[in-house]
Short mmCIF file of C-alpha atoms and ligand atoms in Angstrom, two decimals:
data_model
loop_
_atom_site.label_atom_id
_atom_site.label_comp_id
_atom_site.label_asym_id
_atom_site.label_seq_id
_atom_site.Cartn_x
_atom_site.Cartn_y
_atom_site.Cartn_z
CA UNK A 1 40.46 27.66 -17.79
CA UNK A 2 40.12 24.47 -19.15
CA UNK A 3 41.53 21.43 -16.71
CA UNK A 4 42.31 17.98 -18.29
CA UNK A 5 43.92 15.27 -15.83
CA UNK A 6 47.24 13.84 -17.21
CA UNK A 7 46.67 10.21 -18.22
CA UNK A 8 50.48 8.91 -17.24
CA UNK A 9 50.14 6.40 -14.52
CA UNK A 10 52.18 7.57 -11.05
CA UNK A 11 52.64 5.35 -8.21
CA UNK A 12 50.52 6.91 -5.52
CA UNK A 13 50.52 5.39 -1.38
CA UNK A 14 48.60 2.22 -1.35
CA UNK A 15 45.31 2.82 1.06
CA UNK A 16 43.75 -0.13 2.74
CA UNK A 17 40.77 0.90 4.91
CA UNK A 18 37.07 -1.38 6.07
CA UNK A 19 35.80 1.95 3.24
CA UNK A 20 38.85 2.73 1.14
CA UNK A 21 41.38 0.59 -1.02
CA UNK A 22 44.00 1.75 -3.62
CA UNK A 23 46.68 -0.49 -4.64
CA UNK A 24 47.51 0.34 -8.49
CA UNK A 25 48.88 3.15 -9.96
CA UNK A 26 47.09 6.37 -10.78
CA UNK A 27 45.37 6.61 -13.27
CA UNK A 28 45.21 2.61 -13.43
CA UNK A 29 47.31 1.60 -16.22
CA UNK A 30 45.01 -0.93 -17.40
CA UNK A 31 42.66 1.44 -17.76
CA UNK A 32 44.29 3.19 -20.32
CA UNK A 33 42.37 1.57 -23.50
CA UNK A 34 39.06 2.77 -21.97
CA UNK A 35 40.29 6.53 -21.51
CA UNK A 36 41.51 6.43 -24.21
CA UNK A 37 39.02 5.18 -26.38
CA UNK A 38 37.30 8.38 -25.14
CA UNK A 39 39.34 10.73 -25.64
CA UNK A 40 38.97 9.49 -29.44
CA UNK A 41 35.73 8.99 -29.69
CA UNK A 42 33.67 11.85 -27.99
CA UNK A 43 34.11 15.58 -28.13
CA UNK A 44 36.84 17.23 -26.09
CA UNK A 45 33.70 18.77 -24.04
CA UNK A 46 33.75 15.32 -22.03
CA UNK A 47 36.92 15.61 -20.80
CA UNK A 48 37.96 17.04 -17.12
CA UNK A 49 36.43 14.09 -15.56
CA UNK A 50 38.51 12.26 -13.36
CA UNK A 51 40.11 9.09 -14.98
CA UNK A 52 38.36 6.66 -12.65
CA UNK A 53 36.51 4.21 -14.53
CA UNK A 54 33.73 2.78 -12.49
CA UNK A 55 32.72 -0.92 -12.27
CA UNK A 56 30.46 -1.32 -10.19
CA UNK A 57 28.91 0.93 -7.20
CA UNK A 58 26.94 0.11 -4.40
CA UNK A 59 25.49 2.49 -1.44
CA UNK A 60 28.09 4.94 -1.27
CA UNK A 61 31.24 3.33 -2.23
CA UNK A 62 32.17 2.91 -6.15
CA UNK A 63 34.91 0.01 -7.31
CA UNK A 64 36.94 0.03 -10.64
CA UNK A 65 37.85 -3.16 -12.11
CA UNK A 66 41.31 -2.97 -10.76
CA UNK A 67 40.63 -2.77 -6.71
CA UNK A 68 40.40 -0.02 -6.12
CA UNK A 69 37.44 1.12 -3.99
CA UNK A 70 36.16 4.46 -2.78
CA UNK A 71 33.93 6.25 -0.44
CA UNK A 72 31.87 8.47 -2.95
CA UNK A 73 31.23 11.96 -2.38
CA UNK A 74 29.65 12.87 -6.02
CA UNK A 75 26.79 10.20 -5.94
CA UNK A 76 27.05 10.30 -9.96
CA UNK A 77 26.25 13.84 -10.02
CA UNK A 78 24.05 13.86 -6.84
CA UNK A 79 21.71 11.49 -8.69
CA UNK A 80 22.55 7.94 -6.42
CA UNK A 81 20.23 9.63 -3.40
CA UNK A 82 19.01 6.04 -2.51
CA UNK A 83 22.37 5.23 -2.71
CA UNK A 84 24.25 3.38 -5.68
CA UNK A 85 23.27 -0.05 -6.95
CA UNK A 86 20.54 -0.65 -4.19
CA UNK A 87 18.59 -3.97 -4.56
CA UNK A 88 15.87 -2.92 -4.69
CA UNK A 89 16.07 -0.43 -7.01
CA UNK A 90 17.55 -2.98 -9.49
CA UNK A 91 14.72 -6.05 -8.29
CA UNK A 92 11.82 -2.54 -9.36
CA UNK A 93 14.23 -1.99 -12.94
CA UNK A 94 14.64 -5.91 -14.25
CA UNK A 95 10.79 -6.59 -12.68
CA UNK A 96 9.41 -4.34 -15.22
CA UNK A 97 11.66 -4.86 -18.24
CA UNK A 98 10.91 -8.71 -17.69
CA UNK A 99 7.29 -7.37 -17.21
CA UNK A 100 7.65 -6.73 -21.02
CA UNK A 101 6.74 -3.49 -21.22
CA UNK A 102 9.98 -1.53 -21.95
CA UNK A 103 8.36 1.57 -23.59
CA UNK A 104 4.63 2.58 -24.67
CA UNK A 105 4.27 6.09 -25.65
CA UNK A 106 1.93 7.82 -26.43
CA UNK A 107 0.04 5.35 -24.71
CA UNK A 108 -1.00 4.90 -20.75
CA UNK A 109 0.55 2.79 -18.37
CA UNK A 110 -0.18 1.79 -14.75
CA UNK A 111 2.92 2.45 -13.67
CA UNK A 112 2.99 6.00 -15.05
CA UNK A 113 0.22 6.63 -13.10
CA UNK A 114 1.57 5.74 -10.15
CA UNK A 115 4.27 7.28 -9.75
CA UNK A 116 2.28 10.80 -10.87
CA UNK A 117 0.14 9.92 -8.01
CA UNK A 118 3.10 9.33 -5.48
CA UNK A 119 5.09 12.98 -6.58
CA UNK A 120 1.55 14.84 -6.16
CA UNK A 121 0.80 12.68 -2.76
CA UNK A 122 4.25 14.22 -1.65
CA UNK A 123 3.87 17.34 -2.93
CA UNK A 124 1.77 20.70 -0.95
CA UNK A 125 -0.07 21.93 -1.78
CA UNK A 126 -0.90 23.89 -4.48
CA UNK A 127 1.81 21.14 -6.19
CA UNK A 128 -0.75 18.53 -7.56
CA UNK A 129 0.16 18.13 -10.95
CA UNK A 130 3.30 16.30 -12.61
CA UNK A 131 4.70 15.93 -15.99
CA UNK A 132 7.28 13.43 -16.37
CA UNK A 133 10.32 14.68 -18.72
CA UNK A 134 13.75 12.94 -19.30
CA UNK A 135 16.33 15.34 -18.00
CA UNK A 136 16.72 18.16 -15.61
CA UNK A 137 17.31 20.53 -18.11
CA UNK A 138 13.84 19.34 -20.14
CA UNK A 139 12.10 20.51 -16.97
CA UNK A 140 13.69 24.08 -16.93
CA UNK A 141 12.73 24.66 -20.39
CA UNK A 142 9.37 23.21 -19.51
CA UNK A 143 9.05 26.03 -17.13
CA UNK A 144 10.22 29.27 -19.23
CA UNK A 145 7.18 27.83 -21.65
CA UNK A 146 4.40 27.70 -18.70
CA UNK A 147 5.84 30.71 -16.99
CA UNK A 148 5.54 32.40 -20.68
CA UNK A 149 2.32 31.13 -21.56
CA UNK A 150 1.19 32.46 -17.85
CA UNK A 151 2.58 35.32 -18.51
CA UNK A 152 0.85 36.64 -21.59
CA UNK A 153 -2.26 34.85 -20.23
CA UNK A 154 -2.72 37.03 -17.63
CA UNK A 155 -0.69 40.60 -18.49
CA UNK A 156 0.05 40.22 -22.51
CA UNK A 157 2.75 40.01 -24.51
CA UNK A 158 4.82 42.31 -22.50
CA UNK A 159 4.74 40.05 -19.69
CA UNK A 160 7.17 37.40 -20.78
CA UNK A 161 10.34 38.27 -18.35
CA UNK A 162 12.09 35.35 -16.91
CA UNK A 163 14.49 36.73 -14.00
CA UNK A 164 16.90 34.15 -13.05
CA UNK A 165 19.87 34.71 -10.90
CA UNK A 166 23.75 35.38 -11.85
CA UNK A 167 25.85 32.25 -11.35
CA UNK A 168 23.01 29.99 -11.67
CA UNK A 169 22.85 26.51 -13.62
CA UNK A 170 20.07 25.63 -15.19
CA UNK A 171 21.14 22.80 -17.66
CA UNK A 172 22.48 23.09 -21.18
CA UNK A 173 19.98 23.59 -23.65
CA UNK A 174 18.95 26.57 -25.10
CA UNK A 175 16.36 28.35 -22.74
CA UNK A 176 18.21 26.91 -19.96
CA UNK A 177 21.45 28.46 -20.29
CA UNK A 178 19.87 31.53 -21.12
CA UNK A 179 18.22 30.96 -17.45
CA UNK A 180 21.59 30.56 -16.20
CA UNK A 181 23.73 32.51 -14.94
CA UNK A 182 27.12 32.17 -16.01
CA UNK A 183 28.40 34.25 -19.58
CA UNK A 184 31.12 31.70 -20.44
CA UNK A 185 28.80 29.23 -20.99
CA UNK A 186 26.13 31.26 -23.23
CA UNK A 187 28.24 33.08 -25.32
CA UNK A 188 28.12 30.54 -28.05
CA UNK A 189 24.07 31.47 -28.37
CA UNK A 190 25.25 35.48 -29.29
CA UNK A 191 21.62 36.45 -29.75
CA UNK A 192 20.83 36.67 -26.35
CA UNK A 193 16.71 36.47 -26.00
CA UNK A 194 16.19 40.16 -23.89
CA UNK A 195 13.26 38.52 -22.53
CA UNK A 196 15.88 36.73 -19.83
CA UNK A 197 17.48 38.62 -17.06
CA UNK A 198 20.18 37.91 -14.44
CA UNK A 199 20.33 39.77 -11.45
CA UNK A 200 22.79 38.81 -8.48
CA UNK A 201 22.66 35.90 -5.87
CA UNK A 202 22.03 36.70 -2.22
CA UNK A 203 24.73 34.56 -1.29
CA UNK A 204 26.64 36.90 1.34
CA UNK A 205 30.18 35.82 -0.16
CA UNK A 206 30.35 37.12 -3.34
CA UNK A 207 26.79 39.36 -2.98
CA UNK A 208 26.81 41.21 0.42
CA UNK A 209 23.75 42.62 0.15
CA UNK A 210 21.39 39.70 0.72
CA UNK A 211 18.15 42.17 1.18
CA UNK A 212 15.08 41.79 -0.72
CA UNK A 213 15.18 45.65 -1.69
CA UNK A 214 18.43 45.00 -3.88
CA UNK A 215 16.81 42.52 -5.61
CA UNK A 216 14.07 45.44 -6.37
CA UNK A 217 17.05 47.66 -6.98
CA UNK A 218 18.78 45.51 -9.58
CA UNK A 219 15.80 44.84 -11.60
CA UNK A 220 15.45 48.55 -11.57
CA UNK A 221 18.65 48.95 -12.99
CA UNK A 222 17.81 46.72 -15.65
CA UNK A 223 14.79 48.63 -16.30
CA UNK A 224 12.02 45.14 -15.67
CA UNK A 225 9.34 46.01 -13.92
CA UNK A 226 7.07 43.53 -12.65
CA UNK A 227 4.21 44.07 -14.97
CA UNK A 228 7.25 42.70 -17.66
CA UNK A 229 7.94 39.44 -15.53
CA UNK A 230 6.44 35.97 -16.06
CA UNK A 231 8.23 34.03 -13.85
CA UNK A 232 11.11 34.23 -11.55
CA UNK A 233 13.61 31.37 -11.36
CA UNK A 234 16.40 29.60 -8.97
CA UNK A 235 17.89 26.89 -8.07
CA UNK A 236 16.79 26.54 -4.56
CA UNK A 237 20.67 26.27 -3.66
CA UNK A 238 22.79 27.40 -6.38
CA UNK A 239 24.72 24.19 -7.62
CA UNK A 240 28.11 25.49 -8.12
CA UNK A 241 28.25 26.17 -4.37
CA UNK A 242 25.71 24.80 -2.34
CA UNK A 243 24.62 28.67 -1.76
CA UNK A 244 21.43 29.05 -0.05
CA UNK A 245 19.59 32.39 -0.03
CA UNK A 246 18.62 33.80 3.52
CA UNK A 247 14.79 32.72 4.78
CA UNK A 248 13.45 35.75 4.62
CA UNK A 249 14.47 37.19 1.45
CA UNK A 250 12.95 34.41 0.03
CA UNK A 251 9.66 34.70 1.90
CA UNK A 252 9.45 38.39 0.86
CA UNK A 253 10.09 36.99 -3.19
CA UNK A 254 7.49 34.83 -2.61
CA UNK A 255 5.26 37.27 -1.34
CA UNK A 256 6.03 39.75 -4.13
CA UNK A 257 5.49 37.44 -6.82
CA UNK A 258 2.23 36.24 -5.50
CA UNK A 259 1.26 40.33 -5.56
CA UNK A 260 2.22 40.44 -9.42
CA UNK A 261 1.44 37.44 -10.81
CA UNK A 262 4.68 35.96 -11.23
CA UNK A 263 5.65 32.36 -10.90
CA UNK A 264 7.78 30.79 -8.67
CA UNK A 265 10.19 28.38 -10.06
CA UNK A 266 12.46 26.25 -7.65
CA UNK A 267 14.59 24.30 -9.94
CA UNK A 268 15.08 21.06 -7.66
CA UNK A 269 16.85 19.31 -9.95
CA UNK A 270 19.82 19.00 -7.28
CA UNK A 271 17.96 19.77 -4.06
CA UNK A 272 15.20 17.73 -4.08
CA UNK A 273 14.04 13.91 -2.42
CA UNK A 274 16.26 14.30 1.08
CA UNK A 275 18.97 15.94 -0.31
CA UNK A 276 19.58 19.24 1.98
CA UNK A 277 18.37 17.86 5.14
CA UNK A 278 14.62 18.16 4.29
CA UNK A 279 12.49 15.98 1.50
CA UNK A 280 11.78 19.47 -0.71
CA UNK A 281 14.86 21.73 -0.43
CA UNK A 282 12.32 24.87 -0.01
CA UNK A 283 10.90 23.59 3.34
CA UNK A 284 14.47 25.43 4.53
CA UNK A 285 12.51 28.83 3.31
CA UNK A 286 9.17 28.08 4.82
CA UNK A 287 7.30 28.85 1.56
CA UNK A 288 6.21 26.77 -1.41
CA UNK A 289 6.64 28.02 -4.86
CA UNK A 290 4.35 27.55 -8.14
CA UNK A 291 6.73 25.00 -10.50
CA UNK A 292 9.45 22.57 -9.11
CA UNK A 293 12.35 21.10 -11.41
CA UNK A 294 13.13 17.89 -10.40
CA UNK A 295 15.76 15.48 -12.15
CA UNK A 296 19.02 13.68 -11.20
CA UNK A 297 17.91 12.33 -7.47
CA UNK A 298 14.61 11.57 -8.39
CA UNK A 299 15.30 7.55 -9.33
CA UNK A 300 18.86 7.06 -8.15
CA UNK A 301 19.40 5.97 -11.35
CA UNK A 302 17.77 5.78 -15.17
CA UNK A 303 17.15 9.13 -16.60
CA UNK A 304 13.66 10.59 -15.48
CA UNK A 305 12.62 14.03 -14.16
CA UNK A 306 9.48 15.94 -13.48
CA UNK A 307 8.19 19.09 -13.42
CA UNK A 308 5.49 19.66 -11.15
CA UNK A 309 3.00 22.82 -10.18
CA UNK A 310 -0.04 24.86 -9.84
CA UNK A 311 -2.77 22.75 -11.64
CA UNK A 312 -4.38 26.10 -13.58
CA UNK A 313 -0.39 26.52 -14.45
CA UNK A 314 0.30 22.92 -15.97
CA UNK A 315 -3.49 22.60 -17.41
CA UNK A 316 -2.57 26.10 -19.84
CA UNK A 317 -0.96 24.00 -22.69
CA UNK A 318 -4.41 21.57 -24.57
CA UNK A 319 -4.48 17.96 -24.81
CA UNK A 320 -1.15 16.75 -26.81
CA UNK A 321 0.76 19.84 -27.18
CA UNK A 322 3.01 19.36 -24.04
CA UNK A 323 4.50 15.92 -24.27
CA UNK A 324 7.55 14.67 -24.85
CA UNK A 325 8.71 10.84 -26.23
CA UNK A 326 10.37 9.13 -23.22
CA UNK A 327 7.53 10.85 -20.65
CA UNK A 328 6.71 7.69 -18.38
CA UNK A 329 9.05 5.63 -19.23
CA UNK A 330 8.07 2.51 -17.43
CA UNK A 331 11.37 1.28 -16.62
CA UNK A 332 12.45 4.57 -15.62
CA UNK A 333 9.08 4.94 -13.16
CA UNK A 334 10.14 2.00 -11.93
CA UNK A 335 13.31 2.95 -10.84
CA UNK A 336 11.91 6.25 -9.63
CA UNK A 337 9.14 5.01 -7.31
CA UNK A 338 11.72 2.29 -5.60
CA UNK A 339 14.27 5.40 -5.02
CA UNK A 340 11.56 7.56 -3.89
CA UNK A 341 10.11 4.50 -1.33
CA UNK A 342 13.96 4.45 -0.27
CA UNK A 343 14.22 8.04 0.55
CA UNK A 344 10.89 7.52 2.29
CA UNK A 345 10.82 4.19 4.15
CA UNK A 346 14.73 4.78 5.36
CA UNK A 347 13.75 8.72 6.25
CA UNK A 348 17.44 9.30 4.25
CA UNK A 349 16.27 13.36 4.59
CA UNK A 350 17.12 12.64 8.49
CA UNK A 351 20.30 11.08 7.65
CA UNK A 352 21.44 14.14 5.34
CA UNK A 353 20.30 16.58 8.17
CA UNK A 354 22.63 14.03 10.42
CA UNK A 355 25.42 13.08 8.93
CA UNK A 356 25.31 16.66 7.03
CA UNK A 357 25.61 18.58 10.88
CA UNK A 358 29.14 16.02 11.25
CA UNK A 359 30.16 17.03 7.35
CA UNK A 360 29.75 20.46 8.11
CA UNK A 361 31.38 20.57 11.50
CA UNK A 362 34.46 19.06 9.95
CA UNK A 363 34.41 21.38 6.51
CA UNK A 364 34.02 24.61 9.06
CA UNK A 365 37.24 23.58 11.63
CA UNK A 366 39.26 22.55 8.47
CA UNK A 367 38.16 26.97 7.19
CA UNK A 368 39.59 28.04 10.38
CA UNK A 369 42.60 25.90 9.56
CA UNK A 370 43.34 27.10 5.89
CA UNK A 371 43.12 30.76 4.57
CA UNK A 372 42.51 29.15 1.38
CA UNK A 373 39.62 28.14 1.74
CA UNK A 374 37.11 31.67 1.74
CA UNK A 375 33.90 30.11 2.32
CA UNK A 376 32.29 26.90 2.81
CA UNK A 377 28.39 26.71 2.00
CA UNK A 378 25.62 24.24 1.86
CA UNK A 379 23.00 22.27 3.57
CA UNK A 380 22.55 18.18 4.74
CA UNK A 381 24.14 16.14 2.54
CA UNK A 382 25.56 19.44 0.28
CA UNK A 383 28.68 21.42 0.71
CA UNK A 384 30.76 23.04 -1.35
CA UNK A 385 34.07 24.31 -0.41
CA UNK A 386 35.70 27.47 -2.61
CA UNK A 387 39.24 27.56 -2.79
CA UNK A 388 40.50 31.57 -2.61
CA UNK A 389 43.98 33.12 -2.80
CA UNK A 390 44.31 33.93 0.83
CA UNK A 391 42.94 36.80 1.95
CA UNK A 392 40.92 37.41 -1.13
CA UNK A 393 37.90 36.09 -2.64
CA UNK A 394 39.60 35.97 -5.60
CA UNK A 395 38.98 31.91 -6.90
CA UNK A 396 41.92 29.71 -7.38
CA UNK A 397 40.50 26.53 -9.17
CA UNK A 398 44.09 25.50 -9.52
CA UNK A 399 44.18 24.29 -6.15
CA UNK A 400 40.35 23.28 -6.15
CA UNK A 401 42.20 20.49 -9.31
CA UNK A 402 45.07 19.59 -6.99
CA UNK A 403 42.98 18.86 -3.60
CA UNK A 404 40.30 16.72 -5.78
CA UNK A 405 42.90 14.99 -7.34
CA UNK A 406 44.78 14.09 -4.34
CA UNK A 407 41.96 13.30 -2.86
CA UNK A 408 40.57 10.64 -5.36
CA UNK A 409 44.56 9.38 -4.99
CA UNK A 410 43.36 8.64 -1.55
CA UNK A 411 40.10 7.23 -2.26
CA UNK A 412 37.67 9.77 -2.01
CA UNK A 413 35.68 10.60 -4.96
CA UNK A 414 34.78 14.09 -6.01
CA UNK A 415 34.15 16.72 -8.43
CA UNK A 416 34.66 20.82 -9.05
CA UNK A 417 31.96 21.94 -10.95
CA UNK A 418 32.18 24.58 -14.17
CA UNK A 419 31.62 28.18 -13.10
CA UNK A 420 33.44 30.08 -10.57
CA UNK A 421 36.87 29.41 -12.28
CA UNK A 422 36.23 25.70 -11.35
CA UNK A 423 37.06 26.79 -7.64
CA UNK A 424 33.98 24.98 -5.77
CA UNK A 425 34.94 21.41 -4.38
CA UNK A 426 31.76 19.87 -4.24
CA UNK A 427 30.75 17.27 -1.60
CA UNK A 428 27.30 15.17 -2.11
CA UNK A 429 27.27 12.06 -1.08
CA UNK A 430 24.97 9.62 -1.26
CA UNK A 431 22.38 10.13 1.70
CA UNK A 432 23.09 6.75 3.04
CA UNK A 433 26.66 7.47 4.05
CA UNK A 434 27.29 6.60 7.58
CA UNK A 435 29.52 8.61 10.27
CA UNK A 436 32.11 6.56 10.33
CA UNK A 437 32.54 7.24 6.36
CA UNK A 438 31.77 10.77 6.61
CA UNK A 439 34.93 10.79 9.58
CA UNK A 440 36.88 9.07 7.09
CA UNK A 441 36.56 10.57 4.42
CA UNK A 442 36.64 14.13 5.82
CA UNK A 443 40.19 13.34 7.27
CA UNK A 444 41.16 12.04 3.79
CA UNK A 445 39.49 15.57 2.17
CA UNK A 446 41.94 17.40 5.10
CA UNK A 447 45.22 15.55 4.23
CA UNK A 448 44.73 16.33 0.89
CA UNK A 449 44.10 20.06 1.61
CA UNK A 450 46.96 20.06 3.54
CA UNK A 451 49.84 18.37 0.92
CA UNK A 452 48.42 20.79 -1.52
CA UNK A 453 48.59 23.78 0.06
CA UNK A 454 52.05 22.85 1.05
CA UNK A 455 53.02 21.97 -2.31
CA UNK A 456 52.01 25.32 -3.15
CA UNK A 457 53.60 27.09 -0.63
CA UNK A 458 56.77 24.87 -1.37
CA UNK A 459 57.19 25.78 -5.04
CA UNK A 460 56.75 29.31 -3.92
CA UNK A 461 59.76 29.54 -1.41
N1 PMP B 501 19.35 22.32 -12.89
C1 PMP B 501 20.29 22.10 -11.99
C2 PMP B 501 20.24 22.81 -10.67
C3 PMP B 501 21.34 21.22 -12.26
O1 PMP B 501 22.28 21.01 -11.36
C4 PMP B 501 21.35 20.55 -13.51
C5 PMP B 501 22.46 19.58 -13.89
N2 PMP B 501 23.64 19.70 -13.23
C6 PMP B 501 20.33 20.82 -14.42
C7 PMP B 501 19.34 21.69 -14.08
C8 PMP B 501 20.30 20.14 -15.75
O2 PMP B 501 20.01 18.80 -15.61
P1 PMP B 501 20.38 17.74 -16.78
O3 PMP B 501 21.86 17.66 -16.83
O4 PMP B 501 19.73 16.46 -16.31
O5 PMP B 501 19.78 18.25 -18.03
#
């Protein structure tokens, strides 16, 4: 299933928009060497990205060298929440490294502790304490450990279960793509730990039955009971399509992990600071759960993440046993508490919910347009849109790869993540897009539907 973009340069229509502006070639010749140079240099795992080379970004809007500028609908990979490049996000970044202080663990720094303070300040309670970890994925592992260490704690060894959810992505390291959900991408691990168990999505596409009781019933299946479980795990929307499980099935999980002792993990990593409408994605579900992932969003930027949680929860691992070298960095906390002031001071969780209700408006005419497209999913300033064969829910990521190309052709950026046969156009842009952008670039999204599905249907008569 593997996708690569073809690297000869085609003349494509010039665009000239106030937002959009293409007026090379595609992919820009001149930006051959770099491409290049990549292909040669890392592993073929890196390819499948879209030969746009960025320059420079700035709110939402990315530029290559060549002039070429876009209205950006990936944010990075939804990290550029504040919005790319914002001043003062870069004024926070070069005032601390000309502060001096570019690194300093395992020692404290004020700035650590301030932005500890901040995430707890905006966290409910009973989320008061934070560890700060590099990546997304570092979190998830994080929480498999306190979820097992809880676990035993409190029922023994045989209470070491992590339930995650089929379909889910978790990150790429070893406990976190056992978390996950999706074969293809574990099968290189072929010991499977037991101890992790998948059971299906209540996302009413692809899993009908979105009741709490089959939950119950597929964990019965798998023979887990909940004396066996540590910790139950998902991404509060899944990532590969912006699927949300209904309210109250997730009230009644909550409920039934509170009555057995079993954590609550929301990995966060993509819904978190504004991102779904809401600061916290699981204010949609009206509960609060034990552990939170949080990564990409969380600076706008440099690499940071946090996982925070119960305070008996995080306090289970002694004094220098749960650390990790770049915890704190103070450039990166830097970055972080200017993005999180951002997302604060400009309320950009109103502006998803806003401009989200107009994205979503748009994506739902443009389903009643094409029967290729089976289901369109997400929340604020998330959407996914999953290509089908018509009248099937069978996934056709071949046209998922045409309408993202075309699209970038017309200056809109975008990406199809891995998982469901790359089939799931993704839409997240940065939450300080405006409506005019979001008009813009949903008409540009439509035209390039539209020439691919024709294209299609073309070849086929
Ligand atoms: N969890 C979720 C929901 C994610 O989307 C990702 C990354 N796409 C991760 C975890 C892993 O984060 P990272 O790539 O920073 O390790």
């Amino acid at each position: 299933m593997a996708r690569e973009y073809d690297l000869t340069p085609r003349p494509v229509p010039r665009i000239e928009t106030p937002l959009r502006r293409i007026v090379t070639d595609f992919p820009v010749p001149e930006s051959l060497p770099v491409l290049e140079a990549l292909h040669r240099w890392e592993p073929q795992s890196m390819r499948g990205q879209p030969p746009v080379v960025w320059e420079r970004a700035e709110g939402f809007q990315v530029y290559d060298a060549w002039g070429n500028r876009w209205i950006d609908w990936s944010s990075g990979v939804l990290i550029t929440n504040a919005g790319h490049g914002r001043r003062e996000i870069i004024e926070a970044i070069t005032g601390q490294a000309h502060a001096q202080l570019l690194t300093n663990y395992c020692f404290p720094s004020r700035i650590r502790a301030r932005l500890v303070e901040r995430l707890a300040e905006l966290s409910p309670e009973p989320l008061k304490k934070v560890f700060l970890l590099t990546t997304g994925s570092e979190t998830v592992e994080c929480a498999i450990k306190l979820c097992r260490t809880y676990g035993v704690k409190v029922g023994g060894r045989a209470k070491h279960v992590i339930v995650s959810f089929e379909n889910a992505f978790h990150g790429r390291t070893l406990g976190a793509q056992q978390a996950g959900g999706i074969p293809a991408l574990k099968e290189w691990i072929v010991n499977l730990d037991p101890g992790f168990v998948q059971v299906p999505f209540p996302d009413g596409f692809r899993t009908t039955d979105t009741s709490f009781d089959y939950f119950l019933e597929c964990l019965d299946e798998r023979g887990v009971e909940p004396a066996n479980i540590a910790g139950v795990m998902l991404e509060t929307y899944q990532g590969g399509n912006a699927a949300f499980a209904p309210r109250a099935y997730m009230q009644a999980l909550r409920e039934w992990c509170s009555g057995h002792d079993i954590l609550l993990v929301l990995d966060e990593v993509q819904a978190g600071f504004g991102r779904t409408g809401t600061l916290w994605g699981f204010e949609h579900y009206g509960i609060v759960p034990d552990l939170v992932c949080w990564g990409k969003g969380i600076s706008s930027s440099l690499p940071i993440s946090a996982i925070v949680g119960r305070p008996d929860v995080m306090d289970l691992h002694p004094p220098g046993s749960m650390t990790s070298t770049h915890t704190g960095n103070p450039v990166c906390c830097a970055a972080a508490l200017a993005s999180i002031e951002l997302v604060i001071r400009e309320n950009l969780a109103e502006n998803a919910r806003r401009m989200g209700e107009l994205l979503h408006q748009r994506l739902q005419a443009m389903k009643l347009r094409f029967a290729e497209i089976g289901w369109v999913d997400g929340k604020g300033l998330v959407a996914a849109v999953m290509c089908v064969k018509p009248g099937t829910k069978e996934p056709d990521g071949d046209l998922a790869w045409d309408v993202v190309r075309r699209s970038i052709e017309k200056g809109v950026l975008m990406f199809s993540p891995v998982g469901l046969g790359g089939a799931s156009i993704k839409i997240c842009p940065p939450l300080v897009i405006t409506e005019e952008a979001v008009l813009e670039s949903t008409e540009a999204f439509e035209e390039a539907f539209a020439e691919a599905v024709a294209q299609r249907k073309g070849a086929a008569a």
